[in-house]
Short mmCIF file of C-alpha atoms in Angstrom, two decimals:
data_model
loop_
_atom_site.label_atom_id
_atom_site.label_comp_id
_atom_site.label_asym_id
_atom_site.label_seq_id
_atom_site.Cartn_x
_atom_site.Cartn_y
_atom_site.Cartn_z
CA UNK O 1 30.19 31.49 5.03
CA UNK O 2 26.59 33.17 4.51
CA UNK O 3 26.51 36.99 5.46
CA UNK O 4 25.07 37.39 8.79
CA UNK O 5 21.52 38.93 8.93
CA UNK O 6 20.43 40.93 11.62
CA UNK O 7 17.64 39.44 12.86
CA UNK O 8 16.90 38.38 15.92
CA UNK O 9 16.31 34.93 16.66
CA UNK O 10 12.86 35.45 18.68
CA UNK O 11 11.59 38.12 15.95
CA UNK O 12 12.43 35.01 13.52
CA UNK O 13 10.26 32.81 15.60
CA UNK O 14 7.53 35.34 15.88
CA UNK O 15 7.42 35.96 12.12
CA UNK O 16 7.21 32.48 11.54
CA UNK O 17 3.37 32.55 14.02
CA UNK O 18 2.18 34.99 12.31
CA UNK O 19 3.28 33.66 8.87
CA UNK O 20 1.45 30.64 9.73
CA UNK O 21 -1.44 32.32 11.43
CA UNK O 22 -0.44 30.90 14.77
CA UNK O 23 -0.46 33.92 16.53
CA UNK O 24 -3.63 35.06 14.70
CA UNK O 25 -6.16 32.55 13.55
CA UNK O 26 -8.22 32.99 10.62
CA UNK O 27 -11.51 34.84 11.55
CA UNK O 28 -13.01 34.35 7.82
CA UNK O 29 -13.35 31.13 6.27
CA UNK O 30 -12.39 33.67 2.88
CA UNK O 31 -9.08 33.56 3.73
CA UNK O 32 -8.61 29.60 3.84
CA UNK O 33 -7.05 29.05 0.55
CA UNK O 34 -4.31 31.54 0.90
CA UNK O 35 -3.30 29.80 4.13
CA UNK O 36 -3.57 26.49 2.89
CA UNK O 37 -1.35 27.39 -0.58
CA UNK O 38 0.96 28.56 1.52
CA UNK O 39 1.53 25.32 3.87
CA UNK O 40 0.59 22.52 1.61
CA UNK O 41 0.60 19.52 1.28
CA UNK O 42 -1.88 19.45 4.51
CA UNK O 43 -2.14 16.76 6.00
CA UNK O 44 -4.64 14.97 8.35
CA UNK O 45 -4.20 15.14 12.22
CA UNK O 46 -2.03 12.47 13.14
CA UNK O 47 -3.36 9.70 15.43
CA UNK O 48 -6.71 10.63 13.34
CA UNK O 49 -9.21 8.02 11.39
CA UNK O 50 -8.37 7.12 8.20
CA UNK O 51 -10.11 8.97 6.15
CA UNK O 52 -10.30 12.20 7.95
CA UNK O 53 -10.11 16.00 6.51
CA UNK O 54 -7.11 17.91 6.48
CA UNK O 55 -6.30 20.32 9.21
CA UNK O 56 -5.27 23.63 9.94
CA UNK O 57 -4.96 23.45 13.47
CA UNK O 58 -4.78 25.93 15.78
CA UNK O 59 -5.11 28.21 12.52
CA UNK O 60 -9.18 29.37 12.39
CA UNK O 61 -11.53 30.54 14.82
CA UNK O 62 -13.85 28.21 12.60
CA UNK O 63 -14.48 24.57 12.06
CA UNK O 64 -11.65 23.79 9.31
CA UNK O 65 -12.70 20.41 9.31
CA UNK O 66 -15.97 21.08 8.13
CA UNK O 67 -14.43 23.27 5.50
CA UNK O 68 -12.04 20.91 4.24
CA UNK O 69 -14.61 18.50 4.07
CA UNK O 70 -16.89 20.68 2.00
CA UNK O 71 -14.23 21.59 -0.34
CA UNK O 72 -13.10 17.79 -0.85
CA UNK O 73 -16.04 16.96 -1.83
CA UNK O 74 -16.41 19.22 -4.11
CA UNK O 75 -12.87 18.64 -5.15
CA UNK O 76 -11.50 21.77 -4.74
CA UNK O 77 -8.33 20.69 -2.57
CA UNK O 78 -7.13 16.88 -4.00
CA UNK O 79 -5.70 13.89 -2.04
CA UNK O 80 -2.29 12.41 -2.98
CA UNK O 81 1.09 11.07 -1.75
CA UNK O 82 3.51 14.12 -2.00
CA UNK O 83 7.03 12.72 -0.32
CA UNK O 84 5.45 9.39 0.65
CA UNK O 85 2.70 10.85 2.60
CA UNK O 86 -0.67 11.17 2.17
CA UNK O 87 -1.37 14.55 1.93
CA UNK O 88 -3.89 17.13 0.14
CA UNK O 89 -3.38 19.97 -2.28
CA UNK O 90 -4.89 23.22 -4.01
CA UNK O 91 -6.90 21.56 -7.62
CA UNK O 92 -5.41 24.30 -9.06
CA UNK O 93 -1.37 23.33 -7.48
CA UNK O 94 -1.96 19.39 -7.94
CA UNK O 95 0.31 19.81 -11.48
CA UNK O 96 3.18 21.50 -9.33
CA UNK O 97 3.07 19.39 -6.39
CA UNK O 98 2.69 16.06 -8.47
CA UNK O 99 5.96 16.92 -10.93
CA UNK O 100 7.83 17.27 -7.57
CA UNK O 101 7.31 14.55 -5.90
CA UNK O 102 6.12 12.06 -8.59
CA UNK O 103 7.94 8.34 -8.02
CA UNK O 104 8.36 7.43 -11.77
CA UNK O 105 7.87 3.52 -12.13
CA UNK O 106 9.62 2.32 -14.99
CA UNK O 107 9.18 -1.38 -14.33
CA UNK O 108 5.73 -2.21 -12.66
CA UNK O 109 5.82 -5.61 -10.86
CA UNK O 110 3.73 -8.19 -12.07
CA UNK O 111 1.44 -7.49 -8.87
CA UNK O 112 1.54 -3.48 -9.88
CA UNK O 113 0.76 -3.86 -13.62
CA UNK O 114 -2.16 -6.24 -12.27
CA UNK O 115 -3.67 -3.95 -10.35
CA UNK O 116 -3.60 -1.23 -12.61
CA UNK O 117 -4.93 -2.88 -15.77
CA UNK O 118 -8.13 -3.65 -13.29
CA UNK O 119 -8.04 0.26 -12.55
CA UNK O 120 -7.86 1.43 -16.24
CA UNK O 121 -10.24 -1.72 -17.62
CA UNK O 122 -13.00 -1.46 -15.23
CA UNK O 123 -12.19 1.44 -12.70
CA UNK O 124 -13.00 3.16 -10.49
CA UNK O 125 -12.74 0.37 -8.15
CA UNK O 126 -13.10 0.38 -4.41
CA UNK O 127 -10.22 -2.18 -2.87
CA UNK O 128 -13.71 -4.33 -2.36
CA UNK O 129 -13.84 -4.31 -6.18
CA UNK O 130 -9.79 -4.79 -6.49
CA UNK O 131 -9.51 -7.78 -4.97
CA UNK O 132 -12.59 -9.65 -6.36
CA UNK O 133 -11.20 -8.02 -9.70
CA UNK O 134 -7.23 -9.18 -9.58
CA UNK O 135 -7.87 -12.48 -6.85
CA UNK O 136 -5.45 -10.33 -5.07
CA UNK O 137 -4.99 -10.51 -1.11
CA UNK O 138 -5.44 -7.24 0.99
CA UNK O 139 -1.14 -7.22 2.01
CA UNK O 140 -0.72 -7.41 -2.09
CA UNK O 141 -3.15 -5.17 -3.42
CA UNK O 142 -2.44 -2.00 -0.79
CA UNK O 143 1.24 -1.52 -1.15
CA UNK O 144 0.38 -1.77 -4.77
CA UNK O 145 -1.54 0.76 -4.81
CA UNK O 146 -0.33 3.23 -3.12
CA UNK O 147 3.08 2.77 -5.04
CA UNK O 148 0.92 3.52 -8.15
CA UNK O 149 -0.12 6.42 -6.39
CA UNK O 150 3.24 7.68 -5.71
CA UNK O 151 3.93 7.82 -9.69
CA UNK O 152 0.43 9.39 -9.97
CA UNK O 153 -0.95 6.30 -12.05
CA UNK O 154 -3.90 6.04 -9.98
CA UNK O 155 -5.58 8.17 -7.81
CA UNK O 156 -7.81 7.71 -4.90
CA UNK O 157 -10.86 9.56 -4.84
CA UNK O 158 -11.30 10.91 -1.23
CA UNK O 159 -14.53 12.52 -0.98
CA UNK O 160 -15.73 11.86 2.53
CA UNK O 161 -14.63 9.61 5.80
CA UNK O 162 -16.19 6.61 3.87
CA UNK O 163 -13.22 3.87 4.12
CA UNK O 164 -14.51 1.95 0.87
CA UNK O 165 -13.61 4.78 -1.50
CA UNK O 166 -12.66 4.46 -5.03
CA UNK O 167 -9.57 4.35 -7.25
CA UNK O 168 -9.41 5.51 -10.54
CA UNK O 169 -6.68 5.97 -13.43
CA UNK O 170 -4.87 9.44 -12.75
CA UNK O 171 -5.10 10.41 -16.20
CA UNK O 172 -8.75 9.91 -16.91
CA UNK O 173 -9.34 12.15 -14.00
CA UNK O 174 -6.54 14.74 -14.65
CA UNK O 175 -6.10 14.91 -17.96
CA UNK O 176 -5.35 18.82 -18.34
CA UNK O 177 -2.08 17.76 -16.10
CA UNK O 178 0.84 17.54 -17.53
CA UNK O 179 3.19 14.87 -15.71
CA UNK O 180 6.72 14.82 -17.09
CA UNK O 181 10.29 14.29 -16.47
CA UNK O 182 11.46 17.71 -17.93
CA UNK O 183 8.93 19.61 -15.17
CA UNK O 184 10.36 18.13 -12.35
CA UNK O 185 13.63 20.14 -11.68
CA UNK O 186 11.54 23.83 -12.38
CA UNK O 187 8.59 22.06 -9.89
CA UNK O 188 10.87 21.19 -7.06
CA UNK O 189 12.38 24.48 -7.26
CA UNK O 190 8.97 26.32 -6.76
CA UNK O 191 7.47 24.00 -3.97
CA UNK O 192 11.24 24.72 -2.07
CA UNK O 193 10.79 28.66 -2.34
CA UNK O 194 7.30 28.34 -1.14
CA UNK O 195 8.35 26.79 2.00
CA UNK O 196 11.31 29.08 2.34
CA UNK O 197 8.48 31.61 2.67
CA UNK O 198 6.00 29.71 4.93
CA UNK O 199 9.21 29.48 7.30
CA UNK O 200 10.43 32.71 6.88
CA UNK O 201 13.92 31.59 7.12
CA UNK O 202 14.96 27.56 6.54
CA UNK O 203 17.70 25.43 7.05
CA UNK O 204 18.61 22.67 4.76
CA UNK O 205 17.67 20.08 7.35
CA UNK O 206 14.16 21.87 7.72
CA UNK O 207 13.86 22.07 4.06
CA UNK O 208 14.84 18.60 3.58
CA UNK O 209 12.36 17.58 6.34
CA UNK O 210 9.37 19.57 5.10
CA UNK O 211 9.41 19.03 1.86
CA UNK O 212 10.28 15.29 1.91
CA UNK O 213 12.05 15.87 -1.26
CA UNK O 214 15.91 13.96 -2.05
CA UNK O 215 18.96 16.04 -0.96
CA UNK O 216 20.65 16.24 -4.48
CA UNK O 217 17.60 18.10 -6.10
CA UNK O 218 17.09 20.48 -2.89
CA UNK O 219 20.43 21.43 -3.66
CA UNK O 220 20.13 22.18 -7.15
CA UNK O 221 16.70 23.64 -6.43
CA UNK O 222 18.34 26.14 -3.75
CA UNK O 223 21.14 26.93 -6.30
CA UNK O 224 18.88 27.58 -9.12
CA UNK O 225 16.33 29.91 -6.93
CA UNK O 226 19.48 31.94 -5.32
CA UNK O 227 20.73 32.31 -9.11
CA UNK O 228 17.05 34.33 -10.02
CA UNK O 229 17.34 36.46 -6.99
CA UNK O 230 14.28 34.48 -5.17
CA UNK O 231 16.27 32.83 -2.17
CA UNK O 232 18.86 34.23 -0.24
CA UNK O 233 21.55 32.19 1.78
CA UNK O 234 22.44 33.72 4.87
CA UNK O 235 22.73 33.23 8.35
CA UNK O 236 21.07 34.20 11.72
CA UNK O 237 22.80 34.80 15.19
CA UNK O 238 21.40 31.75 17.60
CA UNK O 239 19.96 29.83 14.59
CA UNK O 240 22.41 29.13 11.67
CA UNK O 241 23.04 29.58 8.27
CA UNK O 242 20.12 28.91 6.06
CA UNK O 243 17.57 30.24 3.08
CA UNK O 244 15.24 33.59 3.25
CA UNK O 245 13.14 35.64 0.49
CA UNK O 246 15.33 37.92 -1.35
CA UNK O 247 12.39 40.65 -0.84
CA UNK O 248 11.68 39.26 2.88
CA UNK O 249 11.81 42.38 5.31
CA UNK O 250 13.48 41.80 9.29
CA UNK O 251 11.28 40.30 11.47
CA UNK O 252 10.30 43.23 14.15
CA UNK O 253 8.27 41.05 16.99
CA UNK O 254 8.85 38.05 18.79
CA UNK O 255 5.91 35.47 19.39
CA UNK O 256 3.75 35.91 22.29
CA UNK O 257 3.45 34.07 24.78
CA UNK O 258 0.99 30.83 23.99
CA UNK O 259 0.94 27.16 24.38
CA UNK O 260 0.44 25.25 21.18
CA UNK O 261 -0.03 21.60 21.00
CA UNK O 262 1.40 20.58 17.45
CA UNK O 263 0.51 17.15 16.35
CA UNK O 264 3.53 14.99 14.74
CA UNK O 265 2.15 15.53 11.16
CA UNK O 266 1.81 19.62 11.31
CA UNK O 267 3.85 22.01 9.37
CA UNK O 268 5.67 23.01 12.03
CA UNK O 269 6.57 19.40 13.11
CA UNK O 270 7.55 17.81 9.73
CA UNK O 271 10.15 20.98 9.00
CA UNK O 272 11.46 20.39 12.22
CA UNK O 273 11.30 16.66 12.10
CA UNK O 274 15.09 16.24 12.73
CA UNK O 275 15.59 18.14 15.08
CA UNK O 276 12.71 17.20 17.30
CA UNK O 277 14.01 13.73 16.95
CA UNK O 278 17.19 14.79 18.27
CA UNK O 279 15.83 16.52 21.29
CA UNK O 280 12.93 14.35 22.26
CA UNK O 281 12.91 11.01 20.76
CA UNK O 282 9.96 9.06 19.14
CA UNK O 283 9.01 7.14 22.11
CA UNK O 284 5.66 7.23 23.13
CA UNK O 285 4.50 10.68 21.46
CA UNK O 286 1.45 12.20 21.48
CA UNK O 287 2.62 15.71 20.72
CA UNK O 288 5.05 18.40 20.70
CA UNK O 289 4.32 21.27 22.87
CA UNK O 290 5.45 24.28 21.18
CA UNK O 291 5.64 27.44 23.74
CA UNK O 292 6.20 31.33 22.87
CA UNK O 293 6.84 30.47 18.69
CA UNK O 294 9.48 27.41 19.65
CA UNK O 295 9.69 23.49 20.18
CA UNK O 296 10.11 23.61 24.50
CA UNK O 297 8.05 20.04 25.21
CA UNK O 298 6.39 16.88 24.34
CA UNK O 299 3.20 15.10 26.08
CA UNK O 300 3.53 11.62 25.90
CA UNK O 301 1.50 8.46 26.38
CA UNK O 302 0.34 5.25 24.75
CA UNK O 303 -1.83 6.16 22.36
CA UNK O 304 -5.02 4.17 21.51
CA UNK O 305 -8.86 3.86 20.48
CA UNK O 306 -9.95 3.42 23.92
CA UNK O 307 -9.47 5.59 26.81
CA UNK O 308 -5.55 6.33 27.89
CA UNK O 309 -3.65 8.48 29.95
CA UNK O 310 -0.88 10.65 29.45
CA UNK O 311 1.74 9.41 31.09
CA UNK O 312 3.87 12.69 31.35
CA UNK O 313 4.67 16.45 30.15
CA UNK O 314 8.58 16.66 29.63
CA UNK O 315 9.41 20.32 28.82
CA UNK O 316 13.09 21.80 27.73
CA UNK O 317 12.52 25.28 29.95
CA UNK O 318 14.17 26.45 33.02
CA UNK O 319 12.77 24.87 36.64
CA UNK O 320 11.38 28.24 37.07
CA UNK O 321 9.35 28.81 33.71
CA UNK O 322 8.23 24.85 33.94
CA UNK O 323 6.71 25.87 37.71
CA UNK O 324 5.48 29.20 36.74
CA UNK O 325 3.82 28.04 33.25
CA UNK O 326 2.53 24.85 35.21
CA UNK O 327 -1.34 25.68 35.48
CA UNK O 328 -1.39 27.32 31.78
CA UNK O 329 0.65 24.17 29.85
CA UNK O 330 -1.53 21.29 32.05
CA UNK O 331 -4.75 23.43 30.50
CA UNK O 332 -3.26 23.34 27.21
CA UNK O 333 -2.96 19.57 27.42
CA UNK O 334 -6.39 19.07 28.83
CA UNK O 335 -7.63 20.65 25.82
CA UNK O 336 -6.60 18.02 24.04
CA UNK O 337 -6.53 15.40 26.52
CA UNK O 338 -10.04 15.91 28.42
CA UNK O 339 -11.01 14.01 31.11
CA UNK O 340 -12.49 11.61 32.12
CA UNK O 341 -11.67 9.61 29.02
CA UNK O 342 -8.33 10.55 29.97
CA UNK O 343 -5.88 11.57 33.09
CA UNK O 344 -2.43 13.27 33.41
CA UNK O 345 -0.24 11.30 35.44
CA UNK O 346 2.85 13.45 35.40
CA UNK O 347 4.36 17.32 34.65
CA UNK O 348 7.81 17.19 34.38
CA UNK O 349 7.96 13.84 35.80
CA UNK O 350 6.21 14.36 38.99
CA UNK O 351 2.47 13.14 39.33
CA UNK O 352 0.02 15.77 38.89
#
């Protein structure tokens, strides 16, 4: 069994705000890349356009969007599929991320080897271009694609919210990047204690579901990083046994008290992703609410392009936090949720 650390679970939680600038939001736009090193891959806001920016949420007092925009387009942070999803990085971290989670192919399909000759021939190519290119239909070319994108073959050059964007050979845009077999195991064991440290302290499951990397090379990741004195196993009274920083000092403050509405594609949400399926189900999400540094909610409703309700706020607190917090969490969700393109029907299951 781990050694016990002795930490308390809500100076854990509050750690993990601040850690994340959750509980105190970028004021200079200066300080952007450290944050987003530290939680990358970033993705887009789910339930967002295709094509949209990466987000910090809840993480500046400034327009991240427009930052992330700006710095797209000038290349500075790089779109790829790290763990299946779509998902930017730091330029200068693309090498580490990509040797993590590259998807070798070995044996292209005739479809995949099609595609990709038209990339490398006469690329960049917009899927426009593809398909007049390989006589290829839209439901053949795309999951193509994007499976050559998960073995960083090709890479898809995401510059603005333009949908017709281009696709070029990885290589002839990266070549300074060395992809190979031999720096995947060192990789994986970097990106892992780099999200031990964004959480502060991780469980397997949460490191599992954050990183989107397979089980067996967590493992050996986790053993390898413990060996060189950078991870710690131990455990924490009310939260478990799981990973810290060998040089990470106790947590002194809890979180304060705040209403965040995470999005299903946040930081937070993917490390949690199991558990939060546990407790709340998929059906019908629109967000988690996460209250004083922990998951406590979700707002749900039938998403859609045109106006749509809410249909209700369930919460996991006691009857006498959910009617005390009442005004402060329906606020939250109006934030999000203005009206009049759209309504709260319920709080706790009782119309509003």
């Amino acid at each position: 069994m781990a050694p016990v650390e002795r930490w308390t679970r809500e100076a854990l939680l509050g750690e993990r705000m601040r850690r994340q600038a959750l509980d105190a939001p970028l004021r200079r736009s200066a300080d952007y890349a450290t944050l987003f090193r530290r939680l990358q891959p970033v993705t887009t806001k789910a339930l967002a356009r295709p094509g949209s920016p990466p987000r910090l949420e809840h993480r500046t007092r400034f327009d991240d969007a427009a930052l992330a925009d700006k710095l797209r387009a000038e290349r500075r942070i790089v779109k790829g599929r790290f763990g299946a999803g779509v998902a930017y990085v730091w330029r200068e971290d693309l090498a580490l991320f990509a040797n993590a989670h590259r998807r070798p192919l070995a044996r292209p399909s005739a479809v995949q080897r099609r595609v990709l000759d038209a990339v490398v021939s006469a690329g960049p190519l917009t899927p426009r271009q593809l398909k007049d290119e390989t006589g290829l239909l839209n439901k053949q070319l795309m999951p193509a694609l994007h499976r050559l994108q998960q073995a960083f073959l090709v890479y898809e050059d995401q510059l603005d919210e333009d949908w017709d964007r281009s696709w070029y050979e990885f290589s002839s845009e990266w070549p300074e990047l060395e992809l190979a077999e031999p720096e995947r195991a060192p990789c994986v064991a970097e990106v892992v204690a780099r999200f031990v440290e964004a959480m502060v302290f991780a469980s397997f499951e949460q490191i599992r579901d954050g990183t989107r990397l397979p089980a067996r090379e967590l493992r050996a990741a986790l053993t390898e990083q413990a060996r060189a004195g950078r991870l710690l196993a131990r455990a924490v009274a009310g939260v478990g046994e799981g990973y810290r920083a060998a040089d990470e000092a106790a947590p002194r403050r809890g979180a304060r008290a705040a209403v965040y509405l995470i999005h299903k594609s946040d930081f937070l949400a993917r490390a949690c992703a199991s558990e939060l399926g546990r407790r709340f189900g998929r059906e019908q999400l629109l967000h988690y609410l996460w209250i004083d540094g922990e998951p406590a909610g979700v707002v749900r409703g039938r998403w859609g392009f045109k106006p749509y309700d809410v249909s209700d706020i369930t919460l996991e607190l006691p009857r006498a936090g959910r009617a005390a917090r009442k005004r402060e969490i329906l606020a939250a969700v109006a934030a999000e949720y203005p009206p009049p393109r759209h309504g709260i029907l319920r709080y706790d299951g009782r119309r509003v």
